[in-house]
Short mmCIF file of N, CA and C in Angstrom, two decimals:
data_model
loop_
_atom_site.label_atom_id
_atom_site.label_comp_id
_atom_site.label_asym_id
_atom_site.label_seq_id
_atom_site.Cartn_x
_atom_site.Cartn_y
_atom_site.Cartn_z
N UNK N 101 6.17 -26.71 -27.35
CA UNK N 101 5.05 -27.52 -27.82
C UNK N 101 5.03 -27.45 -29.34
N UNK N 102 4.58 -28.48 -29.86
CA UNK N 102 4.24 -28.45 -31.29
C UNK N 102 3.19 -29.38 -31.85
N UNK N 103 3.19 -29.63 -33.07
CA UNK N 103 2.15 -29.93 -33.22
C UNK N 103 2.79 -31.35 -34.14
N UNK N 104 2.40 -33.10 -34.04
CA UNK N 104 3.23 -33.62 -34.45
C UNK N 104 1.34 -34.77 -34.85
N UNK N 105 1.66 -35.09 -36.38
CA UNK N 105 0.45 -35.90 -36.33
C UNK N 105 1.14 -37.39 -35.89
N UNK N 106 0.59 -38.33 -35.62
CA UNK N 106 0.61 -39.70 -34.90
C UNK N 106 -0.63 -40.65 -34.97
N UNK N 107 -0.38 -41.87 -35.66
CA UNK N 107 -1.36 -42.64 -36.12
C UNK N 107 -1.40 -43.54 -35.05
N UNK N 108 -2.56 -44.32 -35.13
CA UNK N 108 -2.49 -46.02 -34.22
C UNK N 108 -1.59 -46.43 -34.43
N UNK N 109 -0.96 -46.48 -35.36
CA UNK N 109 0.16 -47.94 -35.79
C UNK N 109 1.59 -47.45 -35.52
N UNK N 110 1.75 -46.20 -34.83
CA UNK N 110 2.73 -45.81 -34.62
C UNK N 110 2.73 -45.77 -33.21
N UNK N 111 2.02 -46.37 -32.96
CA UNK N 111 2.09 -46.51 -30.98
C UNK N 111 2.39 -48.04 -30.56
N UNK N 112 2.91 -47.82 -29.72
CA UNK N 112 3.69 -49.62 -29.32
C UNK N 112 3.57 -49.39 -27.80
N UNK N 113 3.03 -50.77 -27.40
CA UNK N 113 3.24 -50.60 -25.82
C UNK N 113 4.55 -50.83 -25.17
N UNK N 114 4.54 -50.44 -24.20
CA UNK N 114 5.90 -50.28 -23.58
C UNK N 114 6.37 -49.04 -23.47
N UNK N 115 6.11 -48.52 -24.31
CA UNK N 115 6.58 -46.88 -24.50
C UNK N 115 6.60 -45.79 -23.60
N UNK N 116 7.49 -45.43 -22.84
CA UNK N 116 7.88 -44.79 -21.62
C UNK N 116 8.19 -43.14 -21.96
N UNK N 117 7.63 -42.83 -21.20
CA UNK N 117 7.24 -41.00 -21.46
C UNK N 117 7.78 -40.66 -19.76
N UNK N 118 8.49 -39.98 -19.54
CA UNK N 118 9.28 -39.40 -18.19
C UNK N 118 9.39 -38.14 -17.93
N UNK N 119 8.64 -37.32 -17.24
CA UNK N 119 8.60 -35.82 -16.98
C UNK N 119 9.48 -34.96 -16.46
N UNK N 120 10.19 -33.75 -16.28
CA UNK N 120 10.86 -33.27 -14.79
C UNK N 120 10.30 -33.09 -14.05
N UNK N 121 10.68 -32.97 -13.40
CA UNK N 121 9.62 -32.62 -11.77
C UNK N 121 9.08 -31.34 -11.91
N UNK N 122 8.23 -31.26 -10.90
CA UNK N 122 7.20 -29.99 -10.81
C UNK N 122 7.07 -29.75 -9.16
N UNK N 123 7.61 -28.28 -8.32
CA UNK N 123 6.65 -28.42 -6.89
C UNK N 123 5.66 -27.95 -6.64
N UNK N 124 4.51 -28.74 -6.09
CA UNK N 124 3.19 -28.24 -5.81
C UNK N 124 3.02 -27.16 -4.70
N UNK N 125 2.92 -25.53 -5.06
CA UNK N 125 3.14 -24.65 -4.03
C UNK N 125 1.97 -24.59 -3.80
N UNK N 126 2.06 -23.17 -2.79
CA UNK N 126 0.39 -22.96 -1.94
C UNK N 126 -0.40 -22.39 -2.65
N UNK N 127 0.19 -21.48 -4.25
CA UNK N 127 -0.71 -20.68 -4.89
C UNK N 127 -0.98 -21.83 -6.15
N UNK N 128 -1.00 -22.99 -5.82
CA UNK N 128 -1.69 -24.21 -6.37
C UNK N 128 -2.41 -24.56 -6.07
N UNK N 129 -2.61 -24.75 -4.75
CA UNK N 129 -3.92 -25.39 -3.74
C UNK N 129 -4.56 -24.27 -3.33
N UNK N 130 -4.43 -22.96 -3.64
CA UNK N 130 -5.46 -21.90 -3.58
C UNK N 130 -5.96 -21.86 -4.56
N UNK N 131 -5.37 -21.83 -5.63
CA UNK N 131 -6.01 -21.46 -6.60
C UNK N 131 -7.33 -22.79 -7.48
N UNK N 132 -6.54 -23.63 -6.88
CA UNK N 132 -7.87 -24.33 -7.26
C UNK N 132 -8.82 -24.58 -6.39
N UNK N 133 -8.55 -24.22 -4.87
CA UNK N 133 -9.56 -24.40 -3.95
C UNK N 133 -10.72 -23.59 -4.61
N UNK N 134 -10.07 -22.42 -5.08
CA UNK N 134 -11.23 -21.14 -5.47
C UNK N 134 -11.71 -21.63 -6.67
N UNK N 135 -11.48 -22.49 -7.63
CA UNK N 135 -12.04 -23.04 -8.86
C UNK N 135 -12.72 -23.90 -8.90
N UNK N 136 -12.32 -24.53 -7.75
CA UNK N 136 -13.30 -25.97 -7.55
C UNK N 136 -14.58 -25.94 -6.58
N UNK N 137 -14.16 -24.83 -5.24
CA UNK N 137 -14.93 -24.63 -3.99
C UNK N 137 -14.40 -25.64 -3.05
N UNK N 138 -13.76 -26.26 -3.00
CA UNK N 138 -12.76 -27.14 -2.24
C UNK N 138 -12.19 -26.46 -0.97
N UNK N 139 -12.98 -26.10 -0.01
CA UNK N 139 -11.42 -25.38 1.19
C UNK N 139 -11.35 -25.97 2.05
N UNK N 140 -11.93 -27.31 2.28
CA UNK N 140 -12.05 -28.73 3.46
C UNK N 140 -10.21 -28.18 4.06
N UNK N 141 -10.57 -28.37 5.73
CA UNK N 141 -9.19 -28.25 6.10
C UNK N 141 -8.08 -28.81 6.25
N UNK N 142 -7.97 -30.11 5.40
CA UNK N 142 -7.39 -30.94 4.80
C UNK N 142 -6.26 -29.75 4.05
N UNK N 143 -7.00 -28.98 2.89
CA UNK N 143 -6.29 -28.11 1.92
C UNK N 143 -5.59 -26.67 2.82
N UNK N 144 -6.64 -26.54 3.83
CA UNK N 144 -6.27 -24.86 3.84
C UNK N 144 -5.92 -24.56 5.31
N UNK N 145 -5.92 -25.69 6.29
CA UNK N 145 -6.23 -25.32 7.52
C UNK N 145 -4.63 -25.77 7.71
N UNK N 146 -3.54 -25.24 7.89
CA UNK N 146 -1.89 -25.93 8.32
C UNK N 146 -2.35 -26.22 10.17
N UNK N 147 -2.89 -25.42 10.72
CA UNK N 147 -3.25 -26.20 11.97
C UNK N 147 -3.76 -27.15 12.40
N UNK N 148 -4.91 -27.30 11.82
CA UNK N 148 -6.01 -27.79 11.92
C UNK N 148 -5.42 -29.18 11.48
N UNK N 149 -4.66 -29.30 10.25
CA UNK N 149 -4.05 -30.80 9.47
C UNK N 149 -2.64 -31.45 10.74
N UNK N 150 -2.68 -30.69 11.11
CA UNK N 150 -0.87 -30.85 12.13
C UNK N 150 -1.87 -31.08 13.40
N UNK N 151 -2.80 -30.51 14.27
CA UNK N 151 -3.19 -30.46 15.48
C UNK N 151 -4.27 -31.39 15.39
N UNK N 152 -5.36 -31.83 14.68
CA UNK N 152 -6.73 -32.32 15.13
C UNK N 152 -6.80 -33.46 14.33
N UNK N 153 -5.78 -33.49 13.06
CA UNK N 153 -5.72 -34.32 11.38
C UNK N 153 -4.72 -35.52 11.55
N UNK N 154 -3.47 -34.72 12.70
CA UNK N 154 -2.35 -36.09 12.67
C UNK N 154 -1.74 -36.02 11.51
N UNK N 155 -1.81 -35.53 10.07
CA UNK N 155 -1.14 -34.79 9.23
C UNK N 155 0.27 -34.00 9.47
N UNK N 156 1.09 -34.15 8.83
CA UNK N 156 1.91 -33.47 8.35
C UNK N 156 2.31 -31.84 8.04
N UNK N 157 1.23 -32.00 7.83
CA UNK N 157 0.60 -30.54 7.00
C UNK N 157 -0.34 -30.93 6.26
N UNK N 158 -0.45 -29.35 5.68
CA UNK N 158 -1.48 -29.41 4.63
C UNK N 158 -1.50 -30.38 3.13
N UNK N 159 -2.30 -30.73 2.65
CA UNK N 159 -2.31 -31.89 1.60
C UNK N 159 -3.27 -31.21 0.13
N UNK N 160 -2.23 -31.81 -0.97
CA UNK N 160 -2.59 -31.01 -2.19
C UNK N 160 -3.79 -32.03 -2.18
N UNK N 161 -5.05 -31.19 -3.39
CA UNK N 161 -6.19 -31.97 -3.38
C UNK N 161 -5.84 -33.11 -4.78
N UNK N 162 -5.96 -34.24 -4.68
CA UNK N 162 -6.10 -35.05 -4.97
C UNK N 162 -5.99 -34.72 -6.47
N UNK N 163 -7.17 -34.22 -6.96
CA UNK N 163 -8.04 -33.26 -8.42
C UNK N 163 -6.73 -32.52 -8.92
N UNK N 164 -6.21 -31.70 -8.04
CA UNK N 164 -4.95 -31.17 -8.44
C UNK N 164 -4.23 -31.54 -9.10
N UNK N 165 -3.51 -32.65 -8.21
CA UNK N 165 -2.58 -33.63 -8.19
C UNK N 165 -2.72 -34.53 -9.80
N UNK N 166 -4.06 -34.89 -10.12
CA UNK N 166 -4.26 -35.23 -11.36
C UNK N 166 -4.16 -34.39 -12.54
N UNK N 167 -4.75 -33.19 -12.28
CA UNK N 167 -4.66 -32.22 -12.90
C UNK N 167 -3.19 -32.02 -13.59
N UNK N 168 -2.63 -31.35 -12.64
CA UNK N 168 -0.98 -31.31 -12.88
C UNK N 168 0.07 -32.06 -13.80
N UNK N 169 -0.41 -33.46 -13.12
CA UNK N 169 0.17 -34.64 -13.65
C UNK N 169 -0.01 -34.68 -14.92
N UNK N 170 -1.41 -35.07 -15.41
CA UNK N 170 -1.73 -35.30 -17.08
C UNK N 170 -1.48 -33.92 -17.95
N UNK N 171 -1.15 -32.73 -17.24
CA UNK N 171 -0.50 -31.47 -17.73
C UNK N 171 0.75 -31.46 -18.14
N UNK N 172 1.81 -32.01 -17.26
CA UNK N 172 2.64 -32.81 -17.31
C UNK N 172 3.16 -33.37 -18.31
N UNK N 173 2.54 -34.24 -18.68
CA UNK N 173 3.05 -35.35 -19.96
C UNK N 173 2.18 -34.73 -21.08
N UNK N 174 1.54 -33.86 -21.44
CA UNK N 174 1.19 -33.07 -22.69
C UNK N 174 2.15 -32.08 -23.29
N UNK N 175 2.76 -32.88 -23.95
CA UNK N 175 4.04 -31.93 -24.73
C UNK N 175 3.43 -31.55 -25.95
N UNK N 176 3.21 -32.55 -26.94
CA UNK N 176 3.38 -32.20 -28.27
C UNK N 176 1.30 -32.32 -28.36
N UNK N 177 1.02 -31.63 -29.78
CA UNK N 177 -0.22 -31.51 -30.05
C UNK N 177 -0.88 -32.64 -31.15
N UNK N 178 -1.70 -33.76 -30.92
CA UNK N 178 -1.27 -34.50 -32.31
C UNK N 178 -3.11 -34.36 -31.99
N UNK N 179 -3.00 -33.95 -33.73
CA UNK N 179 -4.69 -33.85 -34.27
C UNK N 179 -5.38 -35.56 -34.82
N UNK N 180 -4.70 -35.93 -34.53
CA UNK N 180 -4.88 -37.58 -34.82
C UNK N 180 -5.13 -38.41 -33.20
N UNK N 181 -5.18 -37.99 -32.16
CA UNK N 181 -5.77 -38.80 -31.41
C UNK N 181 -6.49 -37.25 -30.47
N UNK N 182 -7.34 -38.16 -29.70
CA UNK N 182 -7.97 -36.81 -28.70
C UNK N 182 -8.35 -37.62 -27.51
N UNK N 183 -8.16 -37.06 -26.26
CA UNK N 183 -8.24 -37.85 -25.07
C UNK N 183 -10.05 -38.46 -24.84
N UNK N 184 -10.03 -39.86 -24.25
CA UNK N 184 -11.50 -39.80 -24.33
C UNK N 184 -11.37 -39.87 -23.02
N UNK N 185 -10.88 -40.30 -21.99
CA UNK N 185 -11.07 -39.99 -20.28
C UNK N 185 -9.87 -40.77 -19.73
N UNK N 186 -10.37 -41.13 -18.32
CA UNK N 186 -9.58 -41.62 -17.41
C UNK N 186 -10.28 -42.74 -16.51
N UNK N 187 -9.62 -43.48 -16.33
CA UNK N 187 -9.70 -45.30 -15.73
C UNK N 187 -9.15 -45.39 -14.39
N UNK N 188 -9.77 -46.07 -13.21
CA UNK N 188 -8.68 -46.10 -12.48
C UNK N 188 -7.86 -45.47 -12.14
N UNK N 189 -8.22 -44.06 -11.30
CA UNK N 189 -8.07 -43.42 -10.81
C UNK N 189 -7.92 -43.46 -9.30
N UNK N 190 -6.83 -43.50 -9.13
CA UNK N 190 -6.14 -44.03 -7.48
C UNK N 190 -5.46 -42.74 -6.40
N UNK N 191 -5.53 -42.30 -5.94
CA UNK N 191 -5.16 -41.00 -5.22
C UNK N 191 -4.35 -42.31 -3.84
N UNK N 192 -3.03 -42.31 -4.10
CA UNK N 192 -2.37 -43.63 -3.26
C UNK N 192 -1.96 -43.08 -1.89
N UNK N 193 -1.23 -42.00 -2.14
CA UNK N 193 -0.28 -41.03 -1.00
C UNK N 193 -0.50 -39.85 -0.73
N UNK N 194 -0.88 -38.56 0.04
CA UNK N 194 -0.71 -37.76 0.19
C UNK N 194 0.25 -37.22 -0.25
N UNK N 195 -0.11 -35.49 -1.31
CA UNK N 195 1.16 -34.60 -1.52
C UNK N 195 0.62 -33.57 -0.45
N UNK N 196 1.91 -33.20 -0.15
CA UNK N 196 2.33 -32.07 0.57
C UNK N 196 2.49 -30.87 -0.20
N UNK N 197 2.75 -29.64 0.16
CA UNK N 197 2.62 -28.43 -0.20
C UNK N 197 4.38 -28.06 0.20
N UNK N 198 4.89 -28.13 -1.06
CA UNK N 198 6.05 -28.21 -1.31
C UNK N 198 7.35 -29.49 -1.80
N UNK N 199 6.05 -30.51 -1.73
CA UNK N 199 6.70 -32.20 -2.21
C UNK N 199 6.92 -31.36 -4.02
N UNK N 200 7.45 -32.44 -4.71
CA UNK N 200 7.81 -32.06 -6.10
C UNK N 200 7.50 -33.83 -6.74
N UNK N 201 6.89 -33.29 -8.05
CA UNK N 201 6.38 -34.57 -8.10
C UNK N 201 6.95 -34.84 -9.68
N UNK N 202 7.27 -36.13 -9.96
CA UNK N 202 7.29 -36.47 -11.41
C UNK N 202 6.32 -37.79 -11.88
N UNK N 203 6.32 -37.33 -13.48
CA UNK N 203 5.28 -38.62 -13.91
C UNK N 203 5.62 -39.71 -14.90
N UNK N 204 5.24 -40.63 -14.99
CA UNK N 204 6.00 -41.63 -15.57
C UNK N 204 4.66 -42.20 -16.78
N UNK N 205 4.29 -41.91 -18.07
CA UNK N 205 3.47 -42.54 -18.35
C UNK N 205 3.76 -43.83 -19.18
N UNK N 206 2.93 -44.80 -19.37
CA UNK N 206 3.88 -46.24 -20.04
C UNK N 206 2.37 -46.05 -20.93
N UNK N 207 2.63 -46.93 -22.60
CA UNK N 207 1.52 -47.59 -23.34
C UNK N 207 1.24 -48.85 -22.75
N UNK N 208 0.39 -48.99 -22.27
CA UNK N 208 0.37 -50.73 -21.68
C UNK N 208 -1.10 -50.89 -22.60
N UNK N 209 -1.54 -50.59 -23.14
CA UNK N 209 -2.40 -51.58 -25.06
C UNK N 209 -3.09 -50.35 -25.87
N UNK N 210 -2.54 -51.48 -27.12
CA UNK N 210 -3.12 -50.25 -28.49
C UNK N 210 -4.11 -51.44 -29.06
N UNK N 211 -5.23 -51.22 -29.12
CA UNK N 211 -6.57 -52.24 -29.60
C UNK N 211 -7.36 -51.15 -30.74
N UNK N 212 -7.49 -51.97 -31.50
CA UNK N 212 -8.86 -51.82 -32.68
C UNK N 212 -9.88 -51.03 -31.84
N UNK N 213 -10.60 -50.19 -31.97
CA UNK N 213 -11.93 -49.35 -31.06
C UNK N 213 -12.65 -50.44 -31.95
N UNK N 214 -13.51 -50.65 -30.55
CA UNK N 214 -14.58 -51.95 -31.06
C UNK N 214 -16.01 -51.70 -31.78
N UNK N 215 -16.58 -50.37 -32.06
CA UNK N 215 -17.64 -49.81 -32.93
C UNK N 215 -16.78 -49.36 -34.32
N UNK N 216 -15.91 -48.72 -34.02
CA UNK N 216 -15.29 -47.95 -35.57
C UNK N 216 -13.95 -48.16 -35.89
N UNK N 217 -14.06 -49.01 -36.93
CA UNK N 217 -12.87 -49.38 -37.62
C UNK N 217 -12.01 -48.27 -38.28
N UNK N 218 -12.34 -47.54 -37.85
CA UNK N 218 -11.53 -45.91 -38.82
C UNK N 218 -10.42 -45.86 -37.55
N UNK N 219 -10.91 -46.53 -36.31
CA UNK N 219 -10.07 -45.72 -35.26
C UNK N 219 -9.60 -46.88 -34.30
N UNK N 220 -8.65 -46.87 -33.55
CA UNK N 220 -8.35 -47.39 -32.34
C UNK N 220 -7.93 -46.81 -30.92
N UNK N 221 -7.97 -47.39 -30.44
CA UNK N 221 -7.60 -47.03 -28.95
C UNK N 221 -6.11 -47.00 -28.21
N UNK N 222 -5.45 -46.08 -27.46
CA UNK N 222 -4.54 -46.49 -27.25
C UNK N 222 -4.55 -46.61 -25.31
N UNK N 223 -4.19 -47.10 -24.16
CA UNK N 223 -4.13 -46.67 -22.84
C UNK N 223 -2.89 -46.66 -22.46
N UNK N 224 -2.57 -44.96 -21.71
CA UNK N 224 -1.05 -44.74 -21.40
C UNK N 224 -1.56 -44.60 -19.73
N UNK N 225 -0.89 -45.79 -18.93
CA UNK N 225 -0.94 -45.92 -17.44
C UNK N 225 0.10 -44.60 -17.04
N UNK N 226 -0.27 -44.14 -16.06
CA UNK N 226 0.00 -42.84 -15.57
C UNK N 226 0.71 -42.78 -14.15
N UNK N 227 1.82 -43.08 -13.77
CA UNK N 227 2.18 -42.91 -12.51
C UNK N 227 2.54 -41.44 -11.53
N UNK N 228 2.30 -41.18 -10.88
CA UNK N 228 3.19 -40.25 -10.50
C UNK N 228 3.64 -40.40 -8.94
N UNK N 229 4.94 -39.88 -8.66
CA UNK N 229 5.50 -40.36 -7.35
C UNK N 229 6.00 -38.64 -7.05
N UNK N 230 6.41 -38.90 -5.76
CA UNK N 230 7.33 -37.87 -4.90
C UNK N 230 8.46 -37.70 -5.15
N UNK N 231 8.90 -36.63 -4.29
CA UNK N 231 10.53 -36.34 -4.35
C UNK N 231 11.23 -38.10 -3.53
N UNK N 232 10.30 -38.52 -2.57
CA UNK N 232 10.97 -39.94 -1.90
C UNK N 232 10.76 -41.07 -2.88
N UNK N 233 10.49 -41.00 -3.73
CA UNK N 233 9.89 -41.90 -4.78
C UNK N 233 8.95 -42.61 -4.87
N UNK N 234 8.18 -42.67 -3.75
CA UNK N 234 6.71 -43.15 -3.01
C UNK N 234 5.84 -42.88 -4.48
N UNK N 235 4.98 -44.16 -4.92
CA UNK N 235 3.76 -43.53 -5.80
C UNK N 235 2.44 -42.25 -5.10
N UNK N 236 1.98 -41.50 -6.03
CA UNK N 236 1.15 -41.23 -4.94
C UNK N 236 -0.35 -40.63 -5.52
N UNK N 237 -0.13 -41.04 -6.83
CA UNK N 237 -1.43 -41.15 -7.92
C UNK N 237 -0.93 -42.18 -8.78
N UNK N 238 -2.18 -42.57 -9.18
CA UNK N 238 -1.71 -43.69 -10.34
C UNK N 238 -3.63 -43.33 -11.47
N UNK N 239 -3.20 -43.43 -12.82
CA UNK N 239 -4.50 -43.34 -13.58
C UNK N 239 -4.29 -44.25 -14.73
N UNK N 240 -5.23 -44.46 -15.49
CA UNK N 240 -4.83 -44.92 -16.65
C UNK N 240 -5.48 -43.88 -17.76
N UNK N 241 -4.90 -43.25 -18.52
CA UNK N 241 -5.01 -42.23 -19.63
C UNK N 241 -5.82 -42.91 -20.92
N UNK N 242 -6.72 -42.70 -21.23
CA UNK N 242 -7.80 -43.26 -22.56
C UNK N 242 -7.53 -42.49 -23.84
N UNK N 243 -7.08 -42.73 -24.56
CA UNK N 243 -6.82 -42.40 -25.93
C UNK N 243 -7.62 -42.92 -27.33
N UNK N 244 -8.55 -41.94 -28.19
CA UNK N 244 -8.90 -42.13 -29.14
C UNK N 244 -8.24 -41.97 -30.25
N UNK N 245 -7.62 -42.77 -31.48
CA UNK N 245 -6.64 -42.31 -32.37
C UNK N 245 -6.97 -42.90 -33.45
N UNK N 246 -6.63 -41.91 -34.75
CA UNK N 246 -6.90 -42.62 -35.84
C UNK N 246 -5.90 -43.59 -36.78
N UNK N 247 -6.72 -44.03 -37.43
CA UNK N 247 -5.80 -45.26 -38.25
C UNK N 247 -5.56 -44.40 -39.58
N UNK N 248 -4.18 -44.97 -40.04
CA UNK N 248 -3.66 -44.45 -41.00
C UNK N 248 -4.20 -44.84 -42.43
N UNK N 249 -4.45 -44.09 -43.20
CA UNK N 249 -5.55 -44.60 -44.25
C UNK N 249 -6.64 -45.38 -44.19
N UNK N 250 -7.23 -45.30 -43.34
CA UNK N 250 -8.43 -45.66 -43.07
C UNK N 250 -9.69 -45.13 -43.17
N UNK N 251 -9.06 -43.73 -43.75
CA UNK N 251 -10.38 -42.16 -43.18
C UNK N 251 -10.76 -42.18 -44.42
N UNK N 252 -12.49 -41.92 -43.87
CA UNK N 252 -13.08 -41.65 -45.38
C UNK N 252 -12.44 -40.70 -46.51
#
């Protein structure tokens, strides 16, 4: 990690950001069961998801799954933009507890912020798929960033 500054005007859409994979183990979905209070047997019950669920198995929580992901594509540190949230937030496919997942983020628009001209906006759409290549979250990432000589 490092620390790299980055203005509005240095962001272009289209811009493709590609992760390695990551596998979601069980001391993932424990550990946030216990952070969140989450232990629906969806997460924790392997019987219960296979016998009564029609499941597969057990299934990472969703929250996770986001979690992970936008963890994921945070490499470098830039003091020039700071996340303002998330859009469209789609939980598409079930992960499994041992699937491996990668993320794909794209710039799809860099706009003027419509109160403050010091700053603009950037949105990096967020995919993430399986080891089968199935999508199985999708978000759109909100970015606050500043303009280059623009600051008081």
């Amino acid at each position: 990690m490092q620390v790299v500054d980055r203005y509005l005007e240095e962001y272009a859409v289209g811009e493709v950001r590609r992760t390695l994979g990551r596998t979601i183990t069980e001391a993932d979905v424990v550990l946030h069961a216990g952070q969140t209070g989450d232990f629906f047997p969806h997460h924790m019950d392997e019987r219960w998801c296979v016998q009564e669920a029609g499941l597969a198995g057990r299934i990472a929580h969703g929250t996770l799954i986001l979690s992970v992901a936008v963890g994921m594509t945070a490499g470098d540190v830039n003091p020039q933009a700071m996340s303002y949230g998330y859009d469209r937030i789609r939980f598409i496919k079930p992960v499994f507890l041992g699937d491996t997942i990668t993320v794909e983020a794209e710039i799809v628009e860099v706009a003027d912020h419509p109160r403050r001209p010091e700053l603009g906006r950037v949105d990096e759409r967020v995919t993430v798929t399986n080891h089968d290549g199935d999508t199985v979250l999708s978000l759109v990432h909100l970015y606050v960033v500043n303009k280059r000589g623009e600051r008081p």
